[in-house]
Amino acid sequence: MPSDLGPVVRKLSTHSILDEADRAAILAAPHSLRTLEPGAFITREGDKPQYCALILSGLACRHKVTAEGARQITSIHLPGELVDLHNIFLTVSDHNIQTLTRVEVATMTLAAVDTLTGDFPNVGRAMWIDTLIDAAIFREWVVNIGRRDAISRVAHLLCEFAVRLESLGLADDHAYDLPMTQDQIADAVGLTPVHINRVLKELAEKGLIVRNKRTISIPDWAKLSHVGDFTSRYLHLEQLGKDESGERRFFR
Amino acid sequence: MPSDLGPVVRKLSTHSILDEADRAAILAAPHSLRTLEPGAFITREGDKPQYCALILSGLACRHKVTAEGARQITSIHLPGELVDLHNIFLTVSDHNIQTLTRVEVATMTLAAVDTLTGDFPNVGRAMWIDTLIDAAIFREWVVNIGRRDAISRVAHLLCEFAVRLESLGLADDHAYDLPMTQDQIADAVGLTPVHINRVLKELAEKGLIVRNKRTISIPDWAKLSHVGDFTSRYLHLEQLGKDESGERRFFR
DNA sequence: CGTAACTTTGATTAGTATCAAAAATGGTGG
DNA sequence: CCACCATTTTTGATACTAATCAAAGTTACG
């Protein structure tokens, strides 16, 4: 797999079945590469999308800023994720996409995406599903922010990261590096950074997480996921392997 | 237009360009009708979708319930909306869809949806875009719940309803019937019903809204939308009419 | 008309924000 | 390699928004 776009195939394969031709088409898709420093904007609210960016390595987030100047992160994105699928079919972007770490992005022209989705229906379907799963995560964030208290909220976020990173092979054994400041975590869960600090401390004191700089490890998954009221259903990682029962959803 | 499915064409047409054949295909799609009482479930979390429901009249909502038993509504759906597009391509539903009023739903088989999206690429694209706009609304709700205070939050919700209902021709002059209890409004914005009551009172006292039973009217749009920090960009109603400038997004 | 559901009001509490400042960390250039 | 500076984390004290608890009105409806 000599292409840069391997992470995309890997990501789409977490939820969709791609055949050899599909994978080859993705890997062969024309694109260009850029490396962005932390804090760089991939997309800005109000932009008219000209190309489709996707993440090859590093972390990025979507966010919006209220009139009061408060920032709310609406999602975090990991390697392989096609962040601009939420923009390119709409005329104007309604949110910002900004890097959290140094990020390698690939950008494809809209025409290239069009070719992929048009000529390879499985790929188009996989991309649609990808955006549907993003939407499922947004819904869960609405619930998390709307109806869970601070401790649960943070615990839930940490669980989500663990599962998503593991599904991409980027975390082992419920331990991972979380290169976000407490300020950014606060903006992700709708709290203040001071309170995040206290909550992280409390989670650590209760033995629910172990912190070492920005590395998080989860000694007792059952406990943390219970506190965070976390179930991974909304991440839809169980799409595959259901086929034998005739419940295959890829009916195309 | 002798079909039941007119509202779907109307809804999709708020953001997508459909030609005569596309519209005809939608209107001719096989479906069955049901009328549901308020509080009926269209879909339940954990369901494996067997068909695709859509709303012809009335209001429905998506919601999830936390382990603590708190409910969070993640979106409200209006006539013409294809609520099950978020489920049918995934193996298991991650949320509930429940009626708020008496609702007429049409249900299509998965095969019928498949035919529509496969044989009429414009329709498939329009449906994808529809789910992308749903996702944009979820994002805005994350921001609303995460970073706005109670008054702004409720004001924002009322503005959203006004614009969405008007875009479907179901409200005039910034006045509309909102058949939701204060309990339901609370679950939509992540507050308690008692506080919703106080906020509505305050909005009325400030002249930002006029309430008459469950009818809301907005005497000064500029004021309410300012309080609610509301801009309609995220609803993506401006998809059309941009074509002359060569910025057409329907590049398929 | 009676009853359940919903709305409204009041009093108190709890959870998180805010304000302020000290300690720790991580880069950077000398 | 160390000194310095900016950023981030941590802690403490206080304020405030919205939750909770409780009960009285009001409305809708069979």
XYZ file of C-alpha atoms (C1' of nucleotides) in Angstrom, chain B residues 181-183 194 197-198 201 211 214, chain C residues 5-12 17:
18
model
C -44.856 20.879 26.345
C -42.406 22.833 28.445
C -41.119 19.506 29.593
C -39.338 24.739 35.753
C -41.214 28.191 32.339
C -39.265 31.055 33.862
C -41.939 34.200 31.002
C -47.331 33.479 23.774
C -48.743 27.062 22.465
C -51.500 16.632 32.460
C -49.397 20.765 32.234
C -48.043 25.449 33.783
C -46.829 28.660 37.164
C -44.876 30.391 41.415
C -41.970 30.327 45.650
C -38.051 28.865 48.604
C -33.829 26.618 48.956
C -18.469 29.578 36.786
